[in-house]
Short mmCIF file of C-alpha atoms and ligand atoms in Angstrom, two decimals:
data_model
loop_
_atom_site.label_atom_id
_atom_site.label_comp_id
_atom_site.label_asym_id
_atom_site.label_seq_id
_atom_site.Cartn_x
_atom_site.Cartn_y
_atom_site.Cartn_z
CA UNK H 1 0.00 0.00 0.00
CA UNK H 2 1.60 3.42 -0.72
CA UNK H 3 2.58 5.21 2.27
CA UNK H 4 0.82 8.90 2.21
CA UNK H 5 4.10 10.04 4.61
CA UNK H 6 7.26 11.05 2.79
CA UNK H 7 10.18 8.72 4.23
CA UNK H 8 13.58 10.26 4.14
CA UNK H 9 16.59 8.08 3.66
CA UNK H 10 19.59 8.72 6.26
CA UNK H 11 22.97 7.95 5.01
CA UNK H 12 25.74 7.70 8.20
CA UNK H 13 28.55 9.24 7.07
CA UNK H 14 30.93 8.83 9.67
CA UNK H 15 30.83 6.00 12.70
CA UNK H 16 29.21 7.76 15.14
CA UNK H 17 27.74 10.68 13.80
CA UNK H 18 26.84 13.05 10.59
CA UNK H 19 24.66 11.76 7.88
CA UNK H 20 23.22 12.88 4.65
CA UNK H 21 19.78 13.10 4.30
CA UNK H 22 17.51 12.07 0.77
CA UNK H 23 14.22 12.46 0.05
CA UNK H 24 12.73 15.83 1.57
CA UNK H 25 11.04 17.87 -0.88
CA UNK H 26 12.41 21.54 -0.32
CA UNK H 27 9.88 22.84 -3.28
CA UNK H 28 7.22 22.81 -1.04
CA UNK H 29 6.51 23.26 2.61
CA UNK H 30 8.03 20.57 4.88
CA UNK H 31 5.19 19.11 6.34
CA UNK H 32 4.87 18.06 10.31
CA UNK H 33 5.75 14.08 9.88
CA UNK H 34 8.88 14.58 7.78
CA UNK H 35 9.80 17.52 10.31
CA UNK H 36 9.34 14.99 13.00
CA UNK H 37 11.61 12.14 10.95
CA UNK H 38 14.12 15.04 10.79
CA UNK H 39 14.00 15.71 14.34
CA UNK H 40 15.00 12.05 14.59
CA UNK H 41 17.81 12.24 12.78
CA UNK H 42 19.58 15.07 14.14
CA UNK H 43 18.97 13.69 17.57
CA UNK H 44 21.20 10.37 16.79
CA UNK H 45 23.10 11.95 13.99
CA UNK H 46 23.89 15.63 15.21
CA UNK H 47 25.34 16.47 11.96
CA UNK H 48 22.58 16.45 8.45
CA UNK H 49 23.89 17.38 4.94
CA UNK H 50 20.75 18.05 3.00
CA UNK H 51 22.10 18.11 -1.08
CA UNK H 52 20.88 20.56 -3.92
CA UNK H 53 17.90 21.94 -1.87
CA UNK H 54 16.90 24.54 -4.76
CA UNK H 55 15.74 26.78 -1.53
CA UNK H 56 16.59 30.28 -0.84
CA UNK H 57 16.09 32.55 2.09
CA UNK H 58 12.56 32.61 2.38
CA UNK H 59 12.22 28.76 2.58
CA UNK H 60 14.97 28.17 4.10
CA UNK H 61 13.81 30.36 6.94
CA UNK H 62 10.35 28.47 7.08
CA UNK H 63 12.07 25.39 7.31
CA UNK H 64 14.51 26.14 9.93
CA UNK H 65 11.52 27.66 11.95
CA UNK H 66 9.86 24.00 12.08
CA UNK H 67 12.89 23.56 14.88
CA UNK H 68 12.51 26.28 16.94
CA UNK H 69 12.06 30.04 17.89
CA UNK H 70 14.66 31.27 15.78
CA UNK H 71 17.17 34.28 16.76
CA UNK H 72 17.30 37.37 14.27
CA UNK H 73 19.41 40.62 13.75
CA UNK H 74 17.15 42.97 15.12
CA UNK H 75 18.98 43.90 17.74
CA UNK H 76 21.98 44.51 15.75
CA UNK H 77 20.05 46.89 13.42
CA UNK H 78 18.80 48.60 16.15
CA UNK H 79 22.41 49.34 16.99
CA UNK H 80 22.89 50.67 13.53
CA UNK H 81 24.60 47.76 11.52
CA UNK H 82 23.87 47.70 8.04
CA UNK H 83 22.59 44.24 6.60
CA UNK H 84 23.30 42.58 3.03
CA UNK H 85 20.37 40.61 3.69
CA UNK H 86 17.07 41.48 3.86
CA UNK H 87 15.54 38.85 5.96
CA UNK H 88 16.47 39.62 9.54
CA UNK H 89 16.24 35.70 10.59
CA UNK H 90 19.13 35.63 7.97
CA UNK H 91 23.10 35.51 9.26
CA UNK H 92 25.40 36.55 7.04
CA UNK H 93 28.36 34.24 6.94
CA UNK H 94 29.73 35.12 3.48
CA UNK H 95 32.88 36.70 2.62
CA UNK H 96 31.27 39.50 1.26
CA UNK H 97 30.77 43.75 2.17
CA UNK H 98 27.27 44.98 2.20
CA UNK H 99 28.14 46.08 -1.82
CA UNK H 100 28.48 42.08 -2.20
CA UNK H 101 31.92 42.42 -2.87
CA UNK H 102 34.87 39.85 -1.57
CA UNK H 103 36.14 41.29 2.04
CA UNK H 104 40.41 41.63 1.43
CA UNK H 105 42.70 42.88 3.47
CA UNK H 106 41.49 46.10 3.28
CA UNK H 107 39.00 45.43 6.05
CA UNK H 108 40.92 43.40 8.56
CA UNK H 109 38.54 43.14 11.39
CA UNK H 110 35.99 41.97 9.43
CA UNK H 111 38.50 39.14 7.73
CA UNK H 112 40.13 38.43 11.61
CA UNK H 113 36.65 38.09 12.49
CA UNK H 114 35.40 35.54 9.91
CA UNK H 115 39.16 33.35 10.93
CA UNK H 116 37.58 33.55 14.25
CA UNK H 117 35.25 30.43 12.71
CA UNK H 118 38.12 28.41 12.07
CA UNK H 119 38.24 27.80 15.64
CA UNK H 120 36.12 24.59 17.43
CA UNK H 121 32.66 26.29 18.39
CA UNK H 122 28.94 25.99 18.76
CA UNK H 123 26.81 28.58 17.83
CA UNK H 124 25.88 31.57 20.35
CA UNK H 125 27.51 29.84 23.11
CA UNK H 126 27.78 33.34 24.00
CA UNK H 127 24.81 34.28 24.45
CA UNK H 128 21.39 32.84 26.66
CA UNK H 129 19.97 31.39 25.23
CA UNK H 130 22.24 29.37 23.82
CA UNK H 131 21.63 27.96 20.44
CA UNK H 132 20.65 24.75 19.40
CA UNK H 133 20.13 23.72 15.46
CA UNK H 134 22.49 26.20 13.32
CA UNK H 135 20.90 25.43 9.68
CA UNK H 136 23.85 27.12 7.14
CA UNK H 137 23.13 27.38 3.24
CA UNK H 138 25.86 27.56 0.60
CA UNK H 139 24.12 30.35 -1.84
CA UNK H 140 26.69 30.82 -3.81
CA UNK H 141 29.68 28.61 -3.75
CA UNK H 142 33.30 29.40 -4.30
CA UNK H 143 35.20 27.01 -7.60
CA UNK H 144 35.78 23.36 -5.88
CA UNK H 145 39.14 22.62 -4.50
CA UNK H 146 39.84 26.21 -3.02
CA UNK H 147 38.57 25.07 0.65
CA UNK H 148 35.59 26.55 2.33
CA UNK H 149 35.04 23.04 4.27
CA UNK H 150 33.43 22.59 7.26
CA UNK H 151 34.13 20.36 9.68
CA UNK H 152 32.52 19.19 12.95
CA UNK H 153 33.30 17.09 16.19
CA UNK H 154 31.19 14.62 17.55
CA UNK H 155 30.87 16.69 21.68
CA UNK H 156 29.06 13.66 22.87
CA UNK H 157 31.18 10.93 22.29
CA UNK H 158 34.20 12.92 23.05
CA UNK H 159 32.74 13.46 26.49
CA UNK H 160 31.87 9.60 26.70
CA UNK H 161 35.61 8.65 26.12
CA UNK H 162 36.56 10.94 28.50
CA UNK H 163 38.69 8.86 31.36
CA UNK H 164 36.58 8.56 34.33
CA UNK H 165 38.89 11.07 37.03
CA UNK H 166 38.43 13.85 34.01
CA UNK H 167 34.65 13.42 34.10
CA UNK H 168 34.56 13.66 37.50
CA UNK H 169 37.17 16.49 37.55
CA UNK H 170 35.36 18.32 35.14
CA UNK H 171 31.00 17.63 36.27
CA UNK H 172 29.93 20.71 38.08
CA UNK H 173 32.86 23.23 36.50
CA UNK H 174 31.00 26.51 34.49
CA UNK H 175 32.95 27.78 31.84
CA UNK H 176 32.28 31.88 31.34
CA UNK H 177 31.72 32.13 27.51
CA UNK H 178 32.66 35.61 25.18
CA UNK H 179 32.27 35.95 21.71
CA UNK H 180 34.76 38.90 22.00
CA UNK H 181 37.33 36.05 22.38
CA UNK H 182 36.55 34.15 19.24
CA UNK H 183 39.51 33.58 17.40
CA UNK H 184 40.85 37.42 18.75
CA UNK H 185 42.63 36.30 21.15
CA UNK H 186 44.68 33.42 19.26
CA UNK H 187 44.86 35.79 16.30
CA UNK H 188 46.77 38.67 18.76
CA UNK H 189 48.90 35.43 19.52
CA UNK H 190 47.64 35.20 22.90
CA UNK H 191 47.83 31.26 23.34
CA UNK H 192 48.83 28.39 21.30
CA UNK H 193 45.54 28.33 18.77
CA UNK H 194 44.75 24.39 18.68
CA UNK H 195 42.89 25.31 15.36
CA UNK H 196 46.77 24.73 13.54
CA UNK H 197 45.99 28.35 12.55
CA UNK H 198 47.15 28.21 9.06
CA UNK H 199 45.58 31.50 8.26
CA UNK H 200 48.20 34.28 8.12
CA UNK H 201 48.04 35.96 11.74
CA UNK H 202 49.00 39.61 10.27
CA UNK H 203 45.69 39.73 8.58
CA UNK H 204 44.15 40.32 11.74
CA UNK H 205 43.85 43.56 14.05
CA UNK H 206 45.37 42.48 17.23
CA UNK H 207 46.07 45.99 18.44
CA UNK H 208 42.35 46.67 18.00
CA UNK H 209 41.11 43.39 20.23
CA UNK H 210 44.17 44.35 22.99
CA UNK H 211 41.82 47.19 24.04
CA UNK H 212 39.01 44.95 24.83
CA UNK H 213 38.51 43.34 27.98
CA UNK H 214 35.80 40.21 28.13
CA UNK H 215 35.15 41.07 31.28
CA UNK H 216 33.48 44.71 30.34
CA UNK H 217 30.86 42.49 28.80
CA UNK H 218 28.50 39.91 29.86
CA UNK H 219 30.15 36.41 29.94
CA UNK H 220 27.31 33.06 29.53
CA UNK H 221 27.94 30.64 31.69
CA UNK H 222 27.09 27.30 30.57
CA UNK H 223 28.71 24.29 32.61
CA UNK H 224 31.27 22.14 30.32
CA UNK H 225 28.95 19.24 30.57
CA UNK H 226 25.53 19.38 29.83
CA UNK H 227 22.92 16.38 29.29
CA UNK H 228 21.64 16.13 25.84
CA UNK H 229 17.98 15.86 25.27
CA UNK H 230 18.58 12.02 23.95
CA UNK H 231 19.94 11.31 27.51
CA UNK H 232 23.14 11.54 26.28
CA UNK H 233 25.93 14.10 27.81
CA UNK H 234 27.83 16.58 25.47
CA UNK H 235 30.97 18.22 26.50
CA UNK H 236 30.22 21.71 25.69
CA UNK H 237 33.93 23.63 26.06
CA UNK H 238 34.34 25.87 23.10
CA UNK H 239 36.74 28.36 22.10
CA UNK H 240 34.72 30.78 23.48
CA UNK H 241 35.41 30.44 27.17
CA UNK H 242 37.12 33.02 28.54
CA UNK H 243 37.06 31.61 32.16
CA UNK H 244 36.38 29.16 34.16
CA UNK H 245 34.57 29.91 37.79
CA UNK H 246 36.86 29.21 40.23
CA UNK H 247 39.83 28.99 38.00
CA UNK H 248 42.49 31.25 37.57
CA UNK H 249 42.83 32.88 33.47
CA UNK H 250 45.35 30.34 33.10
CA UNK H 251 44.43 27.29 34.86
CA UNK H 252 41.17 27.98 32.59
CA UNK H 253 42.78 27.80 29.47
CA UNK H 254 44.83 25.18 29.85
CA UNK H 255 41.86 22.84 30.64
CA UNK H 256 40.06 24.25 28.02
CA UNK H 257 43.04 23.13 25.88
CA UNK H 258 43.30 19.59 27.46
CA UNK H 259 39.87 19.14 26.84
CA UNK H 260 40.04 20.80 22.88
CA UNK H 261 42.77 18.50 22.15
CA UNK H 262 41.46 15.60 23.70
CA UNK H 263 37.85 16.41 21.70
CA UNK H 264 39.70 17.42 18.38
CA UNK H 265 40.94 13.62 17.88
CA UNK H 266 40.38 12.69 14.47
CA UNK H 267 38.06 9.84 14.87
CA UNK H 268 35.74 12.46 16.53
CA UNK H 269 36.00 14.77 13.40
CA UNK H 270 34.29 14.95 10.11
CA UNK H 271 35.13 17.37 7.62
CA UNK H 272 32.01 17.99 5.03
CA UNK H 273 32.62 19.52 1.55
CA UNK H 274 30.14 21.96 -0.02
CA UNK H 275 28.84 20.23 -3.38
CA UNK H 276 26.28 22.66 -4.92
CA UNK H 277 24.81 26.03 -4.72
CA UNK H 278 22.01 25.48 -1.75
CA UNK H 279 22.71 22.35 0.24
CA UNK H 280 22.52 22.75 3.36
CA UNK H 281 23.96 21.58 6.30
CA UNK H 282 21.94 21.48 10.09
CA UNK H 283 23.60 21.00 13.16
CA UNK H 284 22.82 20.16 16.32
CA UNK H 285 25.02 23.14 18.67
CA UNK H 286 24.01 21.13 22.03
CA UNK H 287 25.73 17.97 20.35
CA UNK H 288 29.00 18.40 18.46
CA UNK H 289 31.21 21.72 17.51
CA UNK H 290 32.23 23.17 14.28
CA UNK H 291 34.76 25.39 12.91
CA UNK H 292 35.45 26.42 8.84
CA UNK H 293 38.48 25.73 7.18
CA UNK H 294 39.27 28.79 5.17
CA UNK H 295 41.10 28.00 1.84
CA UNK H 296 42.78 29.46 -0.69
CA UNK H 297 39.52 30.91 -1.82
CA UNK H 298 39.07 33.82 1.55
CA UNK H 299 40.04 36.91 -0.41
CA UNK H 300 39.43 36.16 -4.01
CA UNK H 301 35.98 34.44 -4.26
CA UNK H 302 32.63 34.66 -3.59
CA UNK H 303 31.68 32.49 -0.94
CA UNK H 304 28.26 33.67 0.13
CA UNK H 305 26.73 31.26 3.19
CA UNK H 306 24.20 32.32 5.38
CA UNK H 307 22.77 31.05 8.13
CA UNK H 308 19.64 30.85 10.38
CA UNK H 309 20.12 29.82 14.07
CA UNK H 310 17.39 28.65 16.53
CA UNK H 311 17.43 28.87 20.13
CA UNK H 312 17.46 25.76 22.31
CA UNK H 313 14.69 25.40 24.05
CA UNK H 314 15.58 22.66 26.38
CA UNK H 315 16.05 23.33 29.87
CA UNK H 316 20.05 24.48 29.50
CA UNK H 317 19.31 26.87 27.48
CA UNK H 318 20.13 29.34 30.07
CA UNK H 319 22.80 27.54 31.61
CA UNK H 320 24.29 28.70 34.77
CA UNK H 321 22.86 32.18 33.53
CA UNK H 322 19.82 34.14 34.70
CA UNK H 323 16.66 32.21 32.67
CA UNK H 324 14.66 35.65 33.20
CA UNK H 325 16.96 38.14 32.00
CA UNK H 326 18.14 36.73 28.59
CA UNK H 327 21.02 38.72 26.72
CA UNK H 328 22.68 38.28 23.38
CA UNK H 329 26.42 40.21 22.46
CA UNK H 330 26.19 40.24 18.76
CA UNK H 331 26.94 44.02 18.86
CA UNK H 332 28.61 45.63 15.97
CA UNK H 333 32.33 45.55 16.15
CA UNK H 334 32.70 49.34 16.69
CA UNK H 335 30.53 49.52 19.55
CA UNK H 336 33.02 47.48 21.39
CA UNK H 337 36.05 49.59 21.23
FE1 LIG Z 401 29.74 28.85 13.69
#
């Protein structure tokens, strides 16, 4: 009997997590049941790669609602950045100005700020709520075999293999999260990047981030491990920490390290190409960690990606943070110096 519910197919692309996802029709709306098969997916998988979706913002946008309240730049126009992109829900990731053009080295915040991906991250860790399903689109795609991967880390299994006197060492520690640190502070050569930092280092405007202190702004704290809504446990210790509570500046980082280079094994990792113009790739923030890979292509092509980025909903969204008095730091660069 022909099934009236659309099955998707989900092809494992690594061991223990990512997959790529067949059968979803993007040139309609996604209805409810293949939403909920979806759902299902990115639970076990934390990683989906979505092919040749055809979509563009608008649908894009209605799909990535179906998982969530989703965060906009609203208050970011409010503090008077201008946008490329029209739809607020829509985060610009590309390599582009506002005139569409490729960002050089003529604008070297902007470029030290888009290195600051290359770094092992989840989404808004930052902020609180903290996100939970980052759903990126390649619009327009630079020429194949000039980089541009990205690549993600399985958070959940890394925390599972942890030994069992790190776990323990490590259950009820809150890590103090700043986006102002993103890939700054190993750009102004602050600490051994574990990134392998191929990207050259003068690009970047280290005498503009050594006038900004984290601390001037509101930190999220989020402990370093966090149950999973499977039941699972993710080890969420990102790049972004700038402390740890109870932890001296330096005792912080080096854990943070310890725990990076433990999580940043390769059979944790999966890099995922780009193919076409609009696949898309959804991940889970609350379950693994991403970072771009840069490539050959950063100053000289178009690589236009954007983004939409729900909030998690679950009950660490907040973290260790204040549930009733939410905050987000995307401010305009400027407004921090
Ligand atoms: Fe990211």
């Amino acid at each position: 009997m022909p099934s009236t519910v659309d099955q998707i197919q989900v092809i494992p692309l690594h061991e223990t997590f990512t997959a790529e996802v067949r059968g979803v029709d993007f040139s309609k709306p996604v209805p409810p049941q293949v939403v909920e098969q979806v759902q299902d997916a990115i639970d076990k998988y934390g990683v989906l790669v979505f092919r040749n979706t055809g979509l563009d913002d608008k649908g894009h946008i209605a799909f990535a609602a179906q998982f969530g309240p989703l965060d906009d730049n609203e208050p970011h126009v409010k503090a008077g950045r201008k946008l490329r992109l029209k739809e607020l829900q829509m985060f610009d990731v590309s390599n582009l100005d506002l005139d569409g053009n490729v960002v050089t080295e003529v604008d070297p915040i902007r470029l030290g700020s888009m290195k600051g991906n290359a770094l092992w991250h989840a989404d808004l860790a930052f902020n609180s709520p903290r996100a939970g399903y980052s759903i990126l689109r390649g619009h327009k795609l630079p020429p194949k075999g000039l980089g541009g991967e990205t690549e993600f880390l399985d958070a959940r299994l890394a925390y599972e293999d942890l030994p069992e006197a790190t776990k323990k060492r490590i259950e009820n520690l809150v890590g103090n999260h700043s986006m102002i640190l993103d890939g700054f502070k190993a750009l102004a050569d602050r600490r051994p990047p574990l990134s392998a930092l191929r990207h050259n280092r003068k690009l970047a405007a280290p005498d503009v981030f050594e006038k900004i202190n984290p601390r001037d702004f509101p930190l999220s704290k989020h402990k370093l491990v966090v149950p999973h809504r499977t039941g699972r446990t993710t080890l969420y210790v990102t790049t972004y920490i700038h402390h740890i509570d109870g932890m001296s500046d330096e005792d912080s980082q080096a854990l943070v390290d310890e725990l990076l280079a433990h999580a940043a094994q390769p059979e944790y990792c999966k890099l995922i190409p780009w193919e076409n113009d609009s696949d898309l790739i959804m991940w889970d923030n609350t379950a693994v960690l991403h970072r771009a890979t840069g490539g050959a292509y950063l100053t000289k092509h178009v690589r236009d990606m954007r983004r939409t980025t729900s909030h998690d909903t679950g009950p660490h969204a907040h973290g260790m943070n204040d549930p009733n008095k939410p905050f987000r730091q995307g401010l305009p660069i400027k407004q921090w110096k």
